[in-house]
mmCIF file of C-alpha atoms and ligand atoms in Angstrom:
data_model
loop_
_atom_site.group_PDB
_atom_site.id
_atom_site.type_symbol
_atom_site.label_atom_id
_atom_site.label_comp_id
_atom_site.label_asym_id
_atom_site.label_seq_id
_atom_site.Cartn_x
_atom_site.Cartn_y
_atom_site.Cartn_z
ATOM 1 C CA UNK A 1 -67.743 -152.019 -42.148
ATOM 2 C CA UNK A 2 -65.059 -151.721 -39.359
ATOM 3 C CA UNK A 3 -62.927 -148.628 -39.082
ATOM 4 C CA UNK A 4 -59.775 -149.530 -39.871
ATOM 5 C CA UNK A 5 -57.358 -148.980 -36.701
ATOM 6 C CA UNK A 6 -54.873 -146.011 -36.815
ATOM 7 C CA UNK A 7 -51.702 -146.513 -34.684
ATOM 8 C CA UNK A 8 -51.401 -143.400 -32.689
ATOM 9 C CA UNK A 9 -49.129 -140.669 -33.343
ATOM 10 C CA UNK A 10 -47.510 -140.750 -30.173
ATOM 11 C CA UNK A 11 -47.879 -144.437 -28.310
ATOM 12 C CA UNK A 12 -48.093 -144.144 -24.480
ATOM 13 C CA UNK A 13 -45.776 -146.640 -23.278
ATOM 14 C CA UNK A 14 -45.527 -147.845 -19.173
ATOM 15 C CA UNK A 15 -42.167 -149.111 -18.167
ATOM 16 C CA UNK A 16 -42.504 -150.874 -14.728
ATOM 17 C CA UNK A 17 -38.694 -150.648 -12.403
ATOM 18 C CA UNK A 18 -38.097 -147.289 -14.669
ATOM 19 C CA UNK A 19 -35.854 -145.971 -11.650
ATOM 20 C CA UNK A 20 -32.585 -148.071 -12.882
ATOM 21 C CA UNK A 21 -31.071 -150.304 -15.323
ATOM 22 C CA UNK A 22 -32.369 -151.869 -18.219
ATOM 23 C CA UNK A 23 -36.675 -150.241 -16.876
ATOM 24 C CA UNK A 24 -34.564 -146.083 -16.932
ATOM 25 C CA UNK A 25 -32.466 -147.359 -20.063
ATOM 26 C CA UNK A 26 -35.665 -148.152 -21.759
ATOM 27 C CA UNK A 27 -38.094 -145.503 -20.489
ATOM 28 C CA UNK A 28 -34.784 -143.345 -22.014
ATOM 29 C CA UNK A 29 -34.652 -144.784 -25.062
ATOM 30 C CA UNK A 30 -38.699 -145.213 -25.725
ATOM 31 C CA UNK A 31 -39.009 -141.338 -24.813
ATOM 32 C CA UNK A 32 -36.252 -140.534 -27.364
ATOM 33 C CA UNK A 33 -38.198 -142.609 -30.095
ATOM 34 C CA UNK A 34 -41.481 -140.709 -29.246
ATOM 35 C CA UNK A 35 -43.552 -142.114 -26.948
ATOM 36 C CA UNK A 36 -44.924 -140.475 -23.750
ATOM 37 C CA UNK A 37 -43.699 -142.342 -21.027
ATOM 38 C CA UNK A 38 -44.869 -143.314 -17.782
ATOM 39 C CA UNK A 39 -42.328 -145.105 -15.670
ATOM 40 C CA UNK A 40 -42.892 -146.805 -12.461
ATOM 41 C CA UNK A 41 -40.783 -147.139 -8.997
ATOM 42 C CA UNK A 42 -41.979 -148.179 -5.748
ATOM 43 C CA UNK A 43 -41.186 -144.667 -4.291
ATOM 44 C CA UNK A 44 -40.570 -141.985 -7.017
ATOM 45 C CA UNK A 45 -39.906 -139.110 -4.725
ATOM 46 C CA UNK A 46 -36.237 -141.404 -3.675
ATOM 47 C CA UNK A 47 -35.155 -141.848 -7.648
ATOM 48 C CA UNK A 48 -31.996 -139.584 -7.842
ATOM 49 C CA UNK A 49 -32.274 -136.602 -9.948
ATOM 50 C CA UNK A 50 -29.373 -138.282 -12.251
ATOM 51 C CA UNK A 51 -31.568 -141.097 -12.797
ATOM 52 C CA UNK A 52 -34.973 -139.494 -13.716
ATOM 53 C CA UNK A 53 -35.570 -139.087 -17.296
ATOM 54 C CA UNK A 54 -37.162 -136.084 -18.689
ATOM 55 C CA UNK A 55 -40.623 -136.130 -20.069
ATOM 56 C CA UNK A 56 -40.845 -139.493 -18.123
ATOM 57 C CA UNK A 57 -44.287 -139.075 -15.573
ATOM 58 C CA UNK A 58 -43.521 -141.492 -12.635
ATOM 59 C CA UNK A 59 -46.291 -143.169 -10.794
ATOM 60 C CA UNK A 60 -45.612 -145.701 -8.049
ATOM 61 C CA UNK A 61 -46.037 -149.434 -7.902
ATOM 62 C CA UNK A 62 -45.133 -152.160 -5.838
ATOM 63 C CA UNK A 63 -46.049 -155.322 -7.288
ATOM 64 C CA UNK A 64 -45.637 -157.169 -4.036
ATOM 65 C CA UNK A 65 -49.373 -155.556 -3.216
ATOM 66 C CA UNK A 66 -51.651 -156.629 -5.603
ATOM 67 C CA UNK A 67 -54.258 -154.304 -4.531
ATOM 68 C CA UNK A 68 -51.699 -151.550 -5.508
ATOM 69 C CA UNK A 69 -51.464 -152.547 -8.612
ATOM 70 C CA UNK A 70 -55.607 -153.073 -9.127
ATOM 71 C CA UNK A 71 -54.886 -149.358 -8.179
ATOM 72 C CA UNK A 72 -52.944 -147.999 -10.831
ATOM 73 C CA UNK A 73 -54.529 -149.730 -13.278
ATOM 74 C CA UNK A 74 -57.814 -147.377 -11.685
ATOM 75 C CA UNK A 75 -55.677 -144.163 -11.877
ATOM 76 C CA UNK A 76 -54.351 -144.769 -15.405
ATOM 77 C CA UNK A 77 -58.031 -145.351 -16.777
ATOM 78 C CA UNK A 78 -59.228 -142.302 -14.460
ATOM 79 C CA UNK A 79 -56.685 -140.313 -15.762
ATOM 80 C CA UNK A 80 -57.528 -141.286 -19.265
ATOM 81 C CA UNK A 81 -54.232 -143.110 -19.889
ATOM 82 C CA UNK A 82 -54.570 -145.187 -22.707
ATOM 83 C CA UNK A 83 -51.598 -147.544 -22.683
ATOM 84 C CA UNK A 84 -50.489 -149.079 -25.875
ATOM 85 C CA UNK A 85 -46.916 -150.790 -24.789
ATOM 86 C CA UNK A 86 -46.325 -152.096 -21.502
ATOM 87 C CA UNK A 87 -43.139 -153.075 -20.606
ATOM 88 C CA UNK A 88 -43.059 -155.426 -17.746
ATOM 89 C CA UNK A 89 -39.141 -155.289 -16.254
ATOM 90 C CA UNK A 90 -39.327 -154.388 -12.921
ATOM 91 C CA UNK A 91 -38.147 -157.527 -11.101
ATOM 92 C CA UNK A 92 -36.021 -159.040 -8.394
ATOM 93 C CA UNK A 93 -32.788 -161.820 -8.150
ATOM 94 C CA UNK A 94 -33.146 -163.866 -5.850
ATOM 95 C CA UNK A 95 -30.736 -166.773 -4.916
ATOM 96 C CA UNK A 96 -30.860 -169.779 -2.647
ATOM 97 C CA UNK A 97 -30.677 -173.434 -2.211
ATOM 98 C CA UNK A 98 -34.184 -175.171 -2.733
ATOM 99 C CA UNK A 99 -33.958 -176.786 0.348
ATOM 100 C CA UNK A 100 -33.481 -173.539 2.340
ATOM 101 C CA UNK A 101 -35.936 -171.001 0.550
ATOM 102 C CA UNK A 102 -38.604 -169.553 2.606
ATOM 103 C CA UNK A 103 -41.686 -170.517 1.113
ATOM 104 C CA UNK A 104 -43.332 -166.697 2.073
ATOM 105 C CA UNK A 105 -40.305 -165.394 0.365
ATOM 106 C CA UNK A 106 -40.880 -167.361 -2.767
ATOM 107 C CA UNK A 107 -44.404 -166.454 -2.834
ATOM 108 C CA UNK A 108 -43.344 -162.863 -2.500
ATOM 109 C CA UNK A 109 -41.013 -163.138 -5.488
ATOM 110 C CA UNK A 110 -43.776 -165.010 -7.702
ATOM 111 C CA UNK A 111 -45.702 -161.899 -6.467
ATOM 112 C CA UNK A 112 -43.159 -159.547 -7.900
ATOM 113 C CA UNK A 113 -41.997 -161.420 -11.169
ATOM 114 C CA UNK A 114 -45.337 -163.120 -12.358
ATOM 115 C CA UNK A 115 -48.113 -162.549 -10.410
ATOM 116 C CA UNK A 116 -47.722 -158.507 -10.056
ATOM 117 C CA UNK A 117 -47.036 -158.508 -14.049
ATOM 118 C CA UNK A 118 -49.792 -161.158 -14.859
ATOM 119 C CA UNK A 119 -52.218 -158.991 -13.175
ATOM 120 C CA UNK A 120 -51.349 -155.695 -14.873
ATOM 121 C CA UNK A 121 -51.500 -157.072 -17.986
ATOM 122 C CA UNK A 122 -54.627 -158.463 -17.777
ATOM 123 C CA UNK A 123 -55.710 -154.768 -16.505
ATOM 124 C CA UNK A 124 -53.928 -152.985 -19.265
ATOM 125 C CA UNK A 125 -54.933 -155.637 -22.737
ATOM 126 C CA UNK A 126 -58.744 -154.721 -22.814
ATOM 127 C CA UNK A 127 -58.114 -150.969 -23.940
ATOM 128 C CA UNK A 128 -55.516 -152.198 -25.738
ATOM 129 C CA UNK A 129 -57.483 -154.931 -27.367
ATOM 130 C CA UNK A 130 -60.729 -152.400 -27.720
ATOM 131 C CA UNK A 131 -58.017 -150.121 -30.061
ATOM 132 C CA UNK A 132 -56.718 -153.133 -31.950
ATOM 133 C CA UNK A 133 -53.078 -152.305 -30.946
ATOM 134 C CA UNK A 134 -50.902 -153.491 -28.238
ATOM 135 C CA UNK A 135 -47.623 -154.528 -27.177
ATOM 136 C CA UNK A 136 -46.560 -156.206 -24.535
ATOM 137 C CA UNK A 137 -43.050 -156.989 -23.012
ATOM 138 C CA UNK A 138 -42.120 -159.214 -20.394
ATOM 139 C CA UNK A 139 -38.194 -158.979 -19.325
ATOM 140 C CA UNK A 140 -37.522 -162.361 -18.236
ATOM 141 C CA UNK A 141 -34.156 -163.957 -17.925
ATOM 142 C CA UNK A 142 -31.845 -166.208 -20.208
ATOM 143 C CA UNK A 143 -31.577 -168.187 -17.219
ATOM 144 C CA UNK A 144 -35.384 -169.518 -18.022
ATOM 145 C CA UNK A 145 -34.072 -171.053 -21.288
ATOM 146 C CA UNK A 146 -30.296 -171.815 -19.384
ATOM 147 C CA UNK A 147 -31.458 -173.462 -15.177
ATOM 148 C CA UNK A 148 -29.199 -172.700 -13.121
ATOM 149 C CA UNK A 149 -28.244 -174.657 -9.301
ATOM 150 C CA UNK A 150 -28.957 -171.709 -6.783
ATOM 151 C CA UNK A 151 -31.437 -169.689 -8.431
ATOM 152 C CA UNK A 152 -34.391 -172.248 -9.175
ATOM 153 C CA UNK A 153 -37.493 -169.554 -7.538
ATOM 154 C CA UNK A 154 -35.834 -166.639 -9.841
ATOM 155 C CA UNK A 155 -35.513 -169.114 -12.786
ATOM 156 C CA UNK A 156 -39.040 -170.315 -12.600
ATOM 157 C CA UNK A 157 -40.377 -167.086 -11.725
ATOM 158 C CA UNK A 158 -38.637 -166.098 -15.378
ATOM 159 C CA UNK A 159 -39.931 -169.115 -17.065
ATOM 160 C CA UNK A 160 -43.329 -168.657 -15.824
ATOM 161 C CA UNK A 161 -43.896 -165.178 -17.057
ATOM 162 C CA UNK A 162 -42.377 -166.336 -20.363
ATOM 163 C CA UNK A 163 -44.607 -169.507 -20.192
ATOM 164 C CA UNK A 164 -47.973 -166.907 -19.571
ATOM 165 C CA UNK A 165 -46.245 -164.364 -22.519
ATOM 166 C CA UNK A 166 -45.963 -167.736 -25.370
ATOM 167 C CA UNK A 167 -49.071 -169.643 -24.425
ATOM 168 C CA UNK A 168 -51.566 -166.118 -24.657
ATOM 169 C CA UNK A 169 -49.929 -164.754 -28.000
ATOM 170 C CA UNK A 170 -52.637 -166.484 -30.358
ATOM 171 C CA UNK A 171 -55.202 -165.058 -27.732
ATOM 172 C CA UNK A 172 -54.338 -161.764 -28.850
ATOM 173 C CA UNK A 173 -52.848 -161.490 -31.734
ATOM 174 C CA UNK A 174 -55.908 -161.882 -33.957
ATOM 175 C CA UNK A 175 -56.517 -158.257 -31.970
ATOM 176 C CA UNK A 176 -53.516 -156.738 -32.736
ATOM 177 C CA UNK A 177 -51.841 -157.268 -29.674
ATOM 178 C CA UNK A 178 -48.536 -159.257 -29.405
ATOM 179 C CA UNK A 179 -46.962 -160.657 -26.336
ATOM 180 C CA UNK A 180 -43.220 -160.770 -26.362
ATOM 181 C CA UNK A 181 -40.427 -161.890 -24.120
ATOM 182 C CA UNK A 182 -37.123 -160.087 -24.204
ATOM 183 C CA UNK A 183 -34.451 -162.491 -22.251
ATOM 184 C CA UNK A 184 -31.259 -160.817 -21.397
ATOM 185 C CA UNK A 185 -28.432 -162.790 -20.155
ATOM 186 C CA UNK A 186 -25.389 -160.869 -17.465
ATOM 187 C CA UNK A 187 -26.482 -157.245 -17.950
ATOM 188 C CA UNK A 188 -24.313 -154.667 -15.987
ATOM 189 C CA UNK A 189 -26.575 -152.965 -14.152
ATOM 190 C CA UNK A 190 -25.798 -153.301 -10.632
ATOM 191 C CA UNK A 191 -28.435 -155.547 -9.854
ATOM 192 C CA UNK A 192 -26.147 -157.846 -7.870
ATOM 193 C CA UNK A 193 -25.554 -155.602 -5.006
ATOM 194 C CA UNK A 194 -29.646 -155.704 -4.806
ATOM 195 C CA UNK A 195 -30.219 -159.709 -4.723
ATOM 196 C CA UNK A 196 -31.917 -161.179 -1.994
ATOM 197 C CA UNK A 197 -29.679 -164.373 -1.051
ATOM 198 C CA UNK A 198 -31.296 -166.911 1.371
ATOM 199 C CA UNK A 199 -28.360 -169.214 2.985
ATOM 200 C CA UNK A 200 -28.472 -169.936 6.833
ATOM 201 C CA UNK A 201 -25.968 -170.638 9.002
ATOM 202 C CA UNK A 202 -24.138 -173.732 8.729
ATOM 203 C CA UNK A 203 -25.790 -174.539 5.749
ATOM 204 C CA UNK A 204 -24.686 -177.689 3.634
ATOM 205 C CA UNK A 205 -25.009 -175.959 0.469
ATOM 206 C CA UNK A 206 -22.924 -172.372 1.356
ATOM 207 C CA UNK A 207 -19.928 -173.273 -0.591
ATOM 208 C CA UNK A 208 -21.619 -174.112 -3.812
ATOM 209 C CA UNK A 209 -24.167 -170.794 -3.792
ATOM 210 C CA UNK A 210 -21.210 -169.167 -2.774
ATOM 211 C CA UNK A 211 -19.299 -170.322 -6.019
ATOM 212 C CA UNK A 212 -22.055 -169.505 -7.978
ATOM 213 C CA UNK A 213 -22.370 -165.845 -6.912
ATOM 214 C CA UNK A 214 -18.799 -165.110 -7.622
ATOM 215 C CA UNK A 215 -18.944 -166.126 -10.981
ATOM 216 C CA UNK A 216 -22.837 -164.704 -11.103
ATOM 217 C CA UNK A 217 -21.180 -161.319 -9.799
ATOM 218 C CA UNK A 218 -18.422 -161.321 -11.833
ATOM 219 C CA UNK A 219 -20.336 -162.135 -15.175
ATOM 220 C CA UNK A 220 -23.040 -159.466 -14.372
ATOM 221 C CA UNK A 221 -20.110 -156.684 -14.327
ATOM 222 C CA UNK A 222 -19.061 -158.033 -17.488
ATOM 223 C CA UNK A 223 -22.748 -157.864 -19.058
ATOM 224 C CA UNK A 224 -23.902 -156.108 -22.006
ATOM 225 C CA UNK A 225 -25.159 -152.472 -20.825
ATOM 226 C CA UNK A 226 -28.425 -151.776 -20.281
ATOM 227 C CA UNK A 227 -29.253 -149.551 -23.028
ATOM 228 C CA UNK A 228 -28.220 -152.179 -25.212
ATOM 229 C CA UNK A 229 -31.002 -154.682 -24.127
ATOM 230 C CA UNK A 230 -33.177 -151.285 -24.326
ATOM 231 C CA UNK A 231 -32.622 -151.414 -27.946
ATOM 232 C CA UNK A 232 -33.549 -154.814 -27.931
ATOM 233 C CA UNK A 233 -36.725 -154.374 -26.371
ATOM 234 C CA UNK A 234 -37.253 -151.280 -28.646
ATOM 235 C CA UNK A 235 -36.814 -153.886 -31.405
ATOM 236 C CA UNK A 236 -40.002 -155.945 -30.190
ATOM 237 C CA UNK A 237 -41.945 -153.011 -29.801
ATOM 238 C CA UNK A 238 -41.745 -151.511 -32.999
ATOM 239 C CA UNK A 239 -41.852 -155.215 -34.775
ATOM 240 C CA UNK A 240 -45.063 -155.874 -36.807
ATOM 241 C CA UNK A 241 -45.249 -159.194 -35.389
ATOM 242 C CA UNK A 242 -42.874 -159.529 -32.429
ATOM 243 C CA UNK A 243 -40.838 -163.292 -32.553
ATOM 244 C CA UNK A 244 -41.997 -165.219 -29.157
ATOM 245 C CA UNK A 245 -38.944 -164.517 -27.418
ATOM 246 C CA UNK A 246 -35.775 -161.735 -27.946
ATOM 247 C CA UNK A 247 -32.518 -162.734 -26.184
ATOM 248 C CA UNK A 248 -29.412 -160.050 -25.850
ATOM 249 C CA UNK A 249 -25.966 -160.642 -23.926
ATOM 250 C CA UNK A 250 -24.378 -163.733 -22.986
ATOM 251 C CA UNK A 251 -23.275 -165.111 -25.780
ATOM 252 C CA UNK A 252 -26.982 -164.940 -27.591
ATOM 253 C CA UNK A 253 -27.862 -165.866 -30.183
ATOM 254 C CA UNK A 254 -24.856 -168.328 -30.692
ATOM 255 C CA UNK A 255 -25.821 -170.457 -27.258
ATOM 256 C CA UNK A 256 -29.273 -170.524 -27.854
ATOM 257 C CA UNK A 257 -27.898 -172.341 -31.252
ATOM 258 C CA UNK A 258 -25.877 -174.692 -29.155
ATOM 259 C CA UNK A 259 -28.346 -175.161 -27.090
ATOM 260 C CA UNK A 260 -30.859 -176.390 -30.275
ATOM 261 C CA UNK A 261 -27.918 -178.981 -31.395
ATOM 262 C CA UNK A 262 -26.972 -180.473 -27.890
ATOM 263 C CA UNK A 263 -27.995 -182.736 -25.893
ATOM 264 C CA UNK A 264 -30.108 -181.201 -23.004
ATOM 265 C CA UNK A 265 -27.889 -183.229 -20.590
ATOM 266 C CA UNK A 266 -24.369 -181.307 -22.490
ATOM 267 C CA UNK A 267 -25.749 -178.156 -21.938
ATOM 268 C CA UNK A 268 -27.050 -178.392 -18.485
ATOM 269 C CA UNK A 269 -23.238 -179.276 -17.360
ATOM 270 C CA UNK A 270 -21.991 -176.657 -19.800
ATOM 271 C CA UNK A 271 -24.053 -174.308 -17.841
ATOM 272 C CA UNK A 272 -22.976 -175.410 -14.381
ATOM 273 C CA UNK A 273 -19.043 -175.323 -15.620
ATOM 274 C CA UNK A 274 -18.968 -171.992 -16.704
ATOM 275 C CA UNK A 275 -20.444 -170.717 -12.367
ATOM 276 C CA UNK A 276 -17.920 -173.356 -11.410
ATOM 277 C CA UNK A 277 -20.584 -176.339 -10.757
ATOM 278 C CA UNK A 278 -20.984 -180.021 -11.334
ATOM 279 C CA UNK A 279 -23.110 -183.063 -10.602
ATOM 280 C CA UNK A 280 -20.459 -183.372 -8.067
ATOM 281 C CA UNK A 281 -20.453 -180.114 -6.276
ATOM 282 C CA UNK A 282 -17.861 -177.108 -6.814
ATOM 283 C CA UNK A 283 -15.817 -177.383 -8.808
ATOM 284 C CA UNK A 284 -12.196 -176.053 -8.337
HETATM 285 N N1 NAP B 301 -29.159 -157.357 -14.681
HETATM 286 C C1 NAP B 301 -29.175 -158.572 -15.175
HETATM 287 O O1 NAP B 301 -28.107 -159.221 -15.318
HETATM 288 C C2 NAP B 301 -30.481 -159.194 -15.618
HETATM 289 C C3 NAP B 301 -30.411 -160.368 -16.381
HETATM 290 C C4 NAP B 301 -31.593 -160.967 -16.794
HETATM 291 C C5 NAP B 301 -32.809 -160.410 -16.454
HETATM 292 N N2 NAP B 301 -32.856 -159.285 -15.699
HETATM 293 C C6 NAP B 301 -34.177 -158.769 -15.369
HETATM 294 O O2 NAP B 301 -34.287 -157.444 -15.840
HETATM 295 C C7 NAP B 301 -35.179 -156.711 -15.027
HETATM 296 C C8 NAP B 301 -34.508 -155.419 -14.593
HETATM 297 O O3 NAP B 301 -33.316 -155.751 -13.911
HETATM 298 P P1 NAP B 301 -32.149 -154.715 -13.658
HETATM 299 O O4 NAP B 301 -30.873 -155.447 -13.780
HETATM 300 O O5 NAP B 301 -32.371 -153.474 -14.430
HETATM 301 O O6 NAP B 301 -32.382 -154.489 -12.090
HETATM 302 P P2 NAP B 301 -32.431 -153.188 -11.178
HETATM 303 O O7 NAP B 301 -31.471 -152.157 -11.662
HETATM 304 O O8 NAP B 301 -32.290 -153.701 -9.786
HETATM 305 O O9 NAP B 301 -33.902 -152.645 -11.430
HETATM 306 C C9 NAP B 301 -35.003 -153.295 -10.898
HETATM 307 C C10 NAP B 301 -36.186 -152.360 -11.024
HETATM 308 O O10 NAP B 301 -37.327 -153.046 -10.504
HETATM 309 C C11 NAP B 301 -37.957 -152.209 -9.556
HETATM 310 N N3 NAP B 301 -38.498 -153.063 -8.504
HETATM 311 C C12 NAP B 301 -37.828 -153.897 -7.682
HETATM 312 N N4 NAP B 301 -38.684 -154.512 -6.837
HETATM 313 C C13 NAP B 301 -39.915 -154.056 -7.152
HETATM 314 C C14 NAP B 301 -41.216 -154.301 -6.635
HETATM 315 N N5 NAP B 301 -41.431 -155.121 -5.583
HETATM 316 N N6 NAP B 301 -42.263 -153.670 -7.202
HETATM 317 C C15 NAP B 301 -42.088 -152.821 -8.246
HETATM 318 N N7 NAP B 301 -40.884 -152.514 -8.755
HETATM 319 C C16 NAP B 301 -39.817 -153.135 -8.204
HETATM 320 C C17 NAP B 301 -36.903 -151.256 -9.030
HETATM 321 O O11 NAP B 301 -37.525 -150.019 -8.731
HETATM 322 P P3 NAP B 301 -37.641 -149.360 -7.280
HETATM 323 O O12 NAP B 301 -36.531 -149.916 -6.434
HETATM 324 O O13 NAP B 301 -37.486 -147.889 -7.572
HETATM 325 O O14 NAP B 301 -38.995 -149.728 -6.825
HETATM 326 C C18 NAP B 301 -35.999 -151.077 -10.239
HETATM 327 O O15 NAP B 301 -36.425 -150.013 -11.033
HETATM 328 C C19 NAP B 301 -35.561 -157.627 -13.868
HETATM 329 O O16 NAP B 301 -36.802 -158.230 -14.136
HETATM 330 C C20 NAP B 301 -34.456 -158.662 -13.872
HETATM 331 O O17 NAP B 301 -34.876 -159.889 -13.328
HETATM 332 C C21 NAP B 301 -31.729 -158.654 -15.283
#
């Protein structure tokens, strides 16, 4: 007869992007509910004093380099670091016209938003599979469930780490391990002053992505606050069986409602409206 599994008293949780926003809001908020905390930045020794969390043990990770992150998983299991929540919300906005994208730099987001998180997943489910226990949270982006003109490599980026998080959930549930996606809409973090935008010179489509980061901007500073999508994410880890996907701020759940009883063609111009878009270009 199997030993039956006994949750431990103090889950070790990693937080990936723990040096600001929604990754320090949860690593914050997951500390204050009793977990031991690691929290990752790609430097640690630059995160300002106000922004470090106590009891939180920072490691560093870049997800751009694979290899680096082969290499925590290695120093986690050296250490002995048996993780039994891993948040995956370190991530970065980026914003561009299709046409004018730089393939490297998409592959370099895909890196950072899927691939990065894919691949520390897979390095972090066996122990959590072995101890018949496990959470796991990707932060994607209500703009996976909501396209939006602009923003198609961060949207699909969002959609694809969602798409990995649904489709593996029977995999490992049977184990004890749910995959969830929490997908915030405009959350006022600051993360618009950190977006890489890609829009050349003379570029047909400037006025449109232009448009669409003023109202972007403007709806981010708006946003819910990051410690309330923490408590959302909180929510999924603590749930016995986490619901496929969590989505906080923008209007959620009340869109994703409209969404269900329109047609997909209403609320793709609904969506463009509201950052000043159309089938026809800007709108005034
Ligand atoms: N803010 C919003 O409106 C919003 C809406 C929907 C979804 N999201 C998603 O929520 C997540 C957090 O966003 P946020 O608003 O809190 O942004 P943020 O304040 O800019 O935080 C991003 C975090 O990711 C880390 N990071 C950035 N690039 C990285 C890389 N290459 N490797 C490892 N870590 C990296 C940063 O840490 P270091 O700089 O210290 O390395 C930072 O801690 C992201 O996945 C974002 O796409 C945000």
């Amino acid at each position: 007869m199997s030993t039956p599994h006994v949750a431990p008293v103090r889950p070790t949780a990693l937080v990936t992007g723990a040096s600001s926003g929604i990754g320090l809001a949860v690593a914050r908020l997951l500390v204050a509910h009793g977990h031991r905390v690691v929290g990752t930045s790609r430097d640690p020794d630059r995160i300002a004093d106000a922004d470090r969390v106590a009891g939180v043990e920072y490691r560093a990770l870049d997800l751009d380099d694979l290899a680096g992150v082969t290499a925590l998983g290695a120093d986690l299991a050296r250490d002995g670091v048996e993780v039994d929540v891993l948040v995956n919300n370190a991530g970065e906005s980026q914003c561009g016209a299709l046409e004018e994208l730089p393939l490297p730099e998409v592959e370099r987001l895909f890196r950072v938003n899927v691939l990065g998180p894919v691949h520390l997943t897979q390095l972090l489910v066996p122990g959590m599979r072995a101890r018949g226990r496990g959470r796991v949270v990707m932060v994607g982006s209500m703009l996976a469930s909501f396209p939006l003109a602009y923003r198609s490599s961060y949207v699909a980026s969002k959609a694809a780490i969602k798409g990995f998080a649904e489709a593996a959930r029977f995999e490992l549930a049977p184990h004890g391990v749910w995959l969830t996606t929490v997908e915030p809409g405009s959350v006022a973090t600051g993360i618009s002053g950190r977006r890489t935008i890609h829009s050349p010179d003379g570029s047909p489509y400037a006025a449109g992505l232009r448009q669409m980061l003023g109202r972007l901007d403007a709806a981010e500073r708006d946003g819910v606050s990051a410690e309330r999508v923490a408590r959302t994410v909180l929510r999924a880890v603590q749930a016995d069986a986490p619901v496929p996907t969590y989505a906080v701020g923008s209007g959620a759940p009340a869109v994703f409602a409209l969404r269900r009883a329109l047609p997909a063609a209403v609320v793709e111009r609904v969506v463009a409206r509201r950052f000043g878009l159309g089938p026809r270009g800007v709108r005034a």
